[in-house]
PDB file of C-alpha atoms in Angstrom:
ATOM      1  CA  UNK I 131      -5.735   8.280   7.606  1.00  0.00           C
ATOM      2  CA  UNK I 132      -2.248   6.648   7.634  1.00  0.00           C
ATOM      3  CA  UNK I 133       0.228   6.389   4.886  1.00  0.00           C
ATOM      4  CA  UNK I 134      -0.532   3.147   2.803  1.00  0.00           C
ATOM      5  CA  UNK I 135       2.130   1.530   0.710  1.00  0.00           C
ATOM      6  CA  UNK I 136       1.237  -1.255  -1.433  1.00  0.00           C
ATOM      7  CA  UNK I 137       3.602  -3.558  -3.938  1.00  0.00           C
ATOM      8  CA  UNK I 138       2.751  -3.509  -7.778  1.00  0.00           C
ATOM      9  CA  UNK I 139       1.073  -6.782  -8.473  1.00  0.00           C
ATOM     10  CA  UNK I 140      -1.648  -5.334  -5.259  1.00  0.00           C
ATOM     11  CA  UNK I 141      -1.481  -1.814  -7.005  1.00  0.00           C
ATOM     12  CA  UNK I 142      -2.524  -3.863 -10.694  1.00  0.00           C
ATOM     13  CA  UNK I 143      -5.209  -6.021  -8.795  1.00  0.00           C
ATOM     14  CA  UNK I 144      -6.531  -3.092  -7.332  1.00  0.00           C
ATOM     15  CA  UNK I 145      -6.516  -0.490 -10.573  1.00  0.00           C
ATOM     16  CA  UNK I 146      -8.109  -4.066 -12.521  1.00  0.00           C
ATOM     17  CA  UNK I 147     -10.711  -4.208 -10.098  1.00  0.00           C
ATOM     18  CA  UNK I 148     -11.743  -0.449 -10.455  1.00  0.00           C
ATOM     19  CA  UNK I 149     -11.575  -0.525 -14.153  1.00  0.00           C
ATOM     20  CA  UNK I 150     -13.966  -3.705 -13.963  1.00  0.00           C
ATOM     21  CA  UNK I 151     -16.059  -2.492 -11.020  1.00  0.00           C
ATOM     22  CA  UNK I 152     -16.474   1.154 -11.801  1.00  0.00           C
ATOM     23  CA  UNK I 153     -17.175   1.451 -15.661  1.00  0.00           C
ATOM     24  CA  UNK I 154     -19.508   3.794 -15.969  1.00  0.00           C
ATOM     25  CA  UNK I 155     -18.278   6.157 -13.039  1.00  0.00           C
ATOM     26  CA  UNK I 156     -14.205   5.735 -13.652  1.00  0.00           C
ATOM     27  CA  UNK I 157     -13.681   9.105 -14.183  1.00  0.00           C
ATOM     28  CA  UNK I 158     -14.584   9.771 -10.901  1.00  0.00           C
ATOM     29  CA  UNK I 159     -12.508   7.058  -9.201  1.00  0.00           C
ATOM     30  CA  UNK I 160      -9.578   8.629 -11.136  1.00  0.00           C
ATOM     31  CA  UNK I 161     -10.510  12.020  -9.981  1.00  0.00           C
ATOM     32  CA  UNK I 162     -10.627  10.834  -6.415  1.00  0.00           C
ATOM     33  CA  UNK I 163      -7.251   8.847  -6.920  1.00  0.00           C
ATOM     34  CA  UNK I 164      -5.340  12.268  -8.219  1.00  0.00           C
ATOM     35  CA  UNK I 165      -6.640  14.395  -5.755  1.00  0.00           C
ATOM     36  CA  UNK I 166      -5.626  12.436  -2.655  1.00  0.00           C
ATOM     37  CA  UNK I 167      -2.208  11.990  -4.803  1.00  0.00           C
ATOM     38  CA  UNK I 168      -1.796  15.626  -5.246  1.00  0.00           C
ATOM     39  CA  UNK I 169      -2.518  16.502  -1.200  1.00  0.00           C
ATOM     40  CA  UNK I 170      -0.365  13.253  -0.084  1.00  0.00           C
ATOM     41  CA  UNK I 171       2.565  12.930  -2.045  1.00  0.00           C
ATOM     42  CA  UNK I 172       5.087  15.090  -0.204  1.00  0.00           C
ATOM     43  CA  UNK I 173       3.798  14.318   3.308  1.00  0.00           C
ATOM     44  CA  UNK I 174       5.973  12.032   5.258  1.00  0.00           C
ATOM     45  CA  UNK I 175       4.380   9.061   7.183  1.00  0.00           C
ATOM     46  CA  UNK I 176       4.590  10.853  10.776  1.00  0.00           C
ATOM     47  CA  UNK I 177       3.145  14.005   8.786  1.00  0.00           C
ATOM     48  CA  UNK I 178       0.216  12.422   7.057  1.00  0.00           C
ATOM     49  CA  UNK I 179      -2.128  11.349   9.912  1.00  0.00           C
ATOM     50  CA  UNK I 180      -1.528  14.468  11.272  1.00  0.00           C
ATOM     51  CA  UNK I 181      -3.520  15.955   8.369  1.00  0.00           C
ATOM     52  CA  UNK I 182      -6.627  13.699   8.285  1.00  0.00           C
ATOM     53  CA  UNK I 183      -6.200  13.163   4.993  1.00  0.00           C
ATOM     54  CA  UNK I 184      -8.934  10.100   4.085  1.00  0.00           C
ATOM     55  CA  UNK I 185      -7.905   7.537   1.286  1.00  0.00           C
ATOM     56  CA  UNK I 186      -9.350   8.151  -1.831  1.00  0.00           C
ATOM     57  CA  UNK I 187     -10.940   4.517  -1.944  1.00  0.00           C
ATOM     58  CA  UNK I 188     -13.254   5.242   1.135  1.00  0.00           C
ATOM     59  CA  UNK I 189     -16.715   6.460   0.910  1.00  0.00           C
ATOM     60  CA  UNK I 190     -18.923   7.002   3.497  1.00  0.00           C
ATOM     61  CA  UNK I 191     -16.354   5.992   5.918  1.00  0.00           C
ATOM     62  CA  UNK I 192     -16.212   2.249   4.414  1.00  0.00           C
ATOM     63  CA  UNK I 193     -13.292   0.764   2.033  1.00  0.00           C
ATOM     64  CA  UNK I 194     -14.860   0.226  -1.401  1.00  0.00           C
ATOM     65  CA  UNK I 195     -11.961  -1.728  -2.672  1.00  0.00           C
ATOM     66  CA  UNK I 196     -12.426  -4.227   0.899  1.00  0.00           C
ATOM     67  CA  UNK I 197     -12.259  -7.241  -0.756  1.00  0.00           C
ATOM     68  CA  UNK I 198      -8.883  -5.981  -3.121  1.00  0.00           C
ATOM     69  CA  UNK I 199      -7.312  -4.109  -0.608  1.00  0.00           C
ATOM     70  CA  UNK I 200      -3.499  -3.883  -0.259  1.00  0.00           C
ATOM     71  CA  UNK I 201      -1.672  -5.378   2.468  1.00  0.00           C
ATOM     72  CA  UNK I 202      -0.760  -2.553   4.740  1.00  0.00           C
ATOM     73  CA  UNK I 203      -4.962  -2.051   4.820  1.00  0.00           C
ATOM     74  CA  UNK I 204      -5.102  -5.177   5.972  1.00  0.00           C
ATOM     75  CA  UNK I 205      -2.800  -5.588   8.941  1.00  0.00           C
ATOM     76  CA  UNK I 206      -4.501  -2.510  10.089  1.00  0.00           C
ATOM     77  CA  UNK I 207      -6.748  -3.706  13.254  1.00  0.00           C
ATOM     78  CA  UNK I 208      -8.654  -2.557  15.897  1.00  0.00           C
ATOM     79  CA  UNK I 209     -10.908  -4.372  18.543  1.00  0.00           C
ATOM     80  CA  UNK I 210     -12.988  -1.464  19.192  1.00  0.00           C
ATOM     81  CA  UNK I 211     -14.263   1.456  16.918  1.00  0.00           C
ATOM     82  CA  UNK I 212     -14.169   3.720  19.430  1.00  0.00           C
ATOM     83  CA  UNK I 213     -10.646   3.771  20.033  1.00  0.00           C
ATOM     84  CA  UNK I 214      -9.734   4.192  16.503  1.00  0.00           C
ATOM     85  CA  UNK I 215     -12.384   7.506  16.619  1.00  0.00           C
ATOM     86  CA  UNK I 216     -10.582   8.704  19.841  1.00  0.00           C
ATOM     87  CA  UNK I 217      -6.910   8.269  18.470  1.00  0.00           C
ATOM     88  CA  UNK I 218      -8.354   9.996  14.941  1.00  0.00           C
ATOM     89  CA  UNK I 219      -9.626  12.916  16.978  1.00  0.00           C
ATOM     90  CA  UNK I 220      -6.445  13.597  18.668  1.00  0.00           C
ATOM     91  CA  UNK I 221      -6.429  11.516  21.600  1.00  0.00           C
ATOM     92  CA  UNK I 222      -3.244   9.249  22.743  1.00  0.00           C
ATOM     93  CA  UNK I 223      -4.732   5.973  22.293  1.00  0.00           C
ATOM     94  CA  UNK I 224      -3.014   2.266  23.218  1.00  0.00           C
ATOM     95  CA  UNK I 225      -3.908   0.177  20.004  1.00  0.00           C
ATOM     96  CA  UNK I 226      -3.433  -3.076  21.352  1.00  0.00           C
ATOM     97  CA  UNK I 227      -2.401  -5.527  18.003  1.00  0.00           C
ATOM     98  CA  UNK I 228      -1.911  -9.166  19.055  1.00  0.00           C
ATOM     99  CA  UNK I 229       1.916 -10.177  18.464  1.00  0.00           C
ATOM    100  CA  UNK I 230       0.667 -13.178  16.269  1.00  0.00           C
ATOM    101  CA  UNK I 231      -1.044 -10.585  14.082  1.00  0.00           C
ATOM    102  CA  UNK I 232       2.065  -8.310  13.773  1.00  0.00           C
ATOM    103  CA  UNK I 233       3.883 -11.423  13.455  1.00  0.00           C
ATOM    104  CA  UNK I 234       2.070 -12.895  10.510  1.00  0.00           C
ATOM    105  CA  UNK I 235       1.384  -9.788   8.858  1.00  0.00           C
ATOM    106  CA  UNK I 236       5.686  -9.530   8.847  1.00  0.00           C
ATOM    107  CA  UNK I 237       5.997 -12.903   7.511  1.00  0.00           C
ATOM    108  CA  UNK I 238       3.439 -12.544   5.028  1.00  0.00           C
ATOM    109  CA  UNK I 239       5.006  -9.509   3.432  1.00  0.00           C
ATOM    110  CA  UNK I 240       8.663 -10.623   3.680  1.00  0.00           C
ATOM    111  CA  UNK I 241       7.455 -13.624   1.748  1.00  0.00           C
ATOM    112  CA  UNK I 242       6.139 -11.570  -0.677  1.00  0.00           C
ATOM    113  CA  UNK I 243       9.058  -8.999  -1.308  1.00  0.00           C
ATOM    114  CA  UNK I 244      11.593 -12.575  -1.581  1.00  0.00           C
ATOM    115  CA  UNK I 245       8.824 -13.964  -4.152  1.00  0.00           C
ATOM    116  CA  UNK I 246       8.625 -10.748  -6.373  1.00  0.00           C
ATOM    117  CA  UNK I 247      12.547 -10.523  -5.726  1.00  0.00           C
ATOM    118  CA  UNK I 248      13.339 -14.310  -6.773  1.00  0.00           C
ATOM    119  CA  UNK I 249      10.847 -13.870 -10.200  1.00  0.00           C
ATOM    120  CA  UNK I 250      12.595 -10.793 -11.061  1.00  0.00           C
ATOM    121  CA  UNK I 251      10.322  -8.136 -10.157  1.00  0.00           C
ATOM    122  CA  UNK I 252      10.591  -5.169  -8.079  1.00  0.00           C
ATOM    123  CA  UNK I 253       9.663  -6.019  -4.479  1.00  0.00           C
ATOM    124  CA  UNK I 254       8.937  -2.187  -3.787  1.00  0.00           C
ATOM    125  CA  UNK I 255       6.218  -0.843  -1.375  1.00  0.00           C
ATOM    126  CA  UNK I 256       4.726   2.263  -3.463  1.00  0.00           C
ATOM    127  CA  UNK I 257       2.985   5.123  -1.991  1.00  0.00           C
ATOM    128  CA  UNK I 258      -0.560   3.617  -2.975  1.00  0.00           C
ATOM    129  CA  UNK I 259      -2.182   6.982  -4.307  1.00  0.00           C
ATOM    130  CA  UNK I 260       0.467   7.720  -6.501  1.00  0.00           C
ATOM    131  CA  UNK I 261       1.082   4.280  -7.586  1.00  0.00           C
ATOM    132  CA  UNK I 262      -2.525   3.605  -8.349  1.00  0.00           C
ATOM    133  CA  UNK I 263      -2.554   6.917 -10.244  1.00  0.00           C
ATOM    134  CA  UNK I 264       0.419   5.825 -12.415  1.00  0.00           C
ATOM    135  CA  UNK I 265      -1.513   2.906 -13.043  1.00  0.00           C
ATOM    136  CA  UNK I 266      -4.894   4.221 -13.767  1.00  0.00           C
ATOM    137  CA  UNK I 267      -3.474   6.583 -16.157  1.00  0.00           C
ATOM    138  CA  UNK I 268      -0.878   4.688 -18.024  1.00  0.00           C
ATOM    139  CA  UNK I 269      -1.829   1.167 -17.231  1.00  0.00           C
ATOM    140  CA  UNK I 270       1.664   0.657 -16.214  1.00  0.00           C
ATOM    141  CA  UNK I 271       3.824   0.505 -13.227  1.00  0.00           C
ATOM    142  CA  UNK I 272       7.316  -0.531 -12.833  1.00  0.00           C
ATOM    143  CA  UNK I 273       7.377  -4.143 -12.744  1.00  0.00           C
ATOM    144  CA  UNK I 274      10.886  -5.134 -13.644  1.00  0.00           C
ATOM    145  CA  UNK I 275      14.216  -4.149 -12.637  1.00  0.00           C
ATOM    146  CA  UNK I 276      14.553  -1.902 -15.750  1.00  0.00           C
ATOM    147  CA  UNK I 277      14.518   1.523 -16.401  1.00  0.00           C
ATOM    148  CA  UNK I 278      10.822   1.601 -16.916  1.00  0.00           C
ATOM    149  CA  UNK I 279       9.688   5.458 -17.743  1.00  0.00           C
ATOM    150  CA  UNK I 280       7.388   5.150 -14.527  1.00  0.00           C
ATOM    151  CA  UNK I 281       9.721   3.840 -12.488  1.00  0.00           C
ATOM    152  CA  UNK I 282      11.446   7.241 -11.765  1.00  0.00           C
ATOM    153  CA  UNK I 283       7.750   8.857 -11.243  1.00  0.00           C
ATOM    154  CA  UNK I 284       6.472   6.425  -8.803  1.00  0.00           C
ATOM    155  CA  UNK I 285       7.352   7.226  -5.061  1.00  0.00           C
ATOM    156  CA  UNK I 286       8.876   4.499  -3.453  1.00  0.00           C
ATOM    157  CA  UNK I 287       8.580   3.539   0.124  1.00  0.00           C
ATOM    158  CA  UNK I 288      12.319   3.513   1.397  1.00  0.00           C
ATOM    159  CA  UNK I 289      11.344   3.226   5.128  1.00  0.00           C
ATOM    160  CA  UNK I 290      12.055  -0.758   5.594  1.00  0.00           C
ATOM    161  CA  UNK I 291      15.331   0.073   3.878  1.00  0.00           C
ATOM    162  CA  UNK I 292      18.248  -2.831   5.109  1.00  0.00           C
ATOM    163  CA  UNK I 293      15.409  -4.761   6.595  1.00  0.00           C
ATOM    164  CA  UNK I 294      13.891  -4.909   3.236  1.00  0.00           C
ATOM    165  CA  UNK I 295      17.187  -5.898   1.217  1.00  0.00           C
ATOM    166  CA  UNK I 296      18.461  -8.157   4.616  1.00  0.00           C
ATOM    167  CA  UNK I 297      15.396 -10.431   4.610  1.00  0.00           C
ATOM    168  CA  UNK I 298      15.021 -11.245   1.091  1.00  0.00           C
ATOM    169  CA  UNK I 299      18.705 -12.640   1.038  1.00  0.00           C
ATOM    170  CA  UNK I 300      18.566 -14.439   3.715  1.00  0.00           C
ATOM    171  CA  UNK I 301      14.750 -15.992   2.232  1.00  0.00           C
ATOM    172  CA  UNK I 302      16.294 -16.451  -1.145  1.00  0.00           C
ATOM    173  CA  UNK I 303      19.390 -18.457   0.481  1.00  0.00           C
ATOM    174  CA  UNK I 304      17.280 -20.696   2.623  1.00  0.00           C
ATOM    175  CA  UNK I 305      15.219 -21.065  -0.428  1.00  0.00           C
ATOM    176  CA  UNK I 306      18.064 -22.279  -2.082  1.00  0.00           C
ATOM    177  CA  UNK I 307      19.856 -24.076   0.349  1.00  0.00           C
ATOM    178  CA  UNK I 308      17.549 -25.180   3.360  1.00  0.00           C
ATOM    179  CA  UNK I 309      19.123 -25.909   6.772  1.00  0.00           C
TER     180      UNK I 309
END
């Protein structure tokens, strides 16, 4: 029910997993992804939870791609389902997430950005449903820094802005010239 973003490798992993594990009902998976993309694409991050639009990968309130879910989903934690449910139902709840968990997630995300950038790939995070729809329909997504036709069609999450660029530069600099 929140905005989920993913990198191109995560999207490719999920798309390939879906093709492999849903051969018989792939068209229904694609339909769910297209419907979710249509409902969510124009929504801002703050608007998304207010609409309570479920992820296309949730089936009977369970993640159908749990083993290959994107990092953004892996980082959503709660100690009680009741707190999550109260928040979903509109109550202003506090989600206590251990600082260590948040720090590890940020370090993982930043290392992935730097590795992708260092290998010449886009390090952007894409809106999940939109990118998954593109990869399922066309079998491709922007992966290299080029004028890939899909690049102009996939919504890129801009919420990290300067943090994203600065982090990559710092990590690359220290990888080349360790202190």
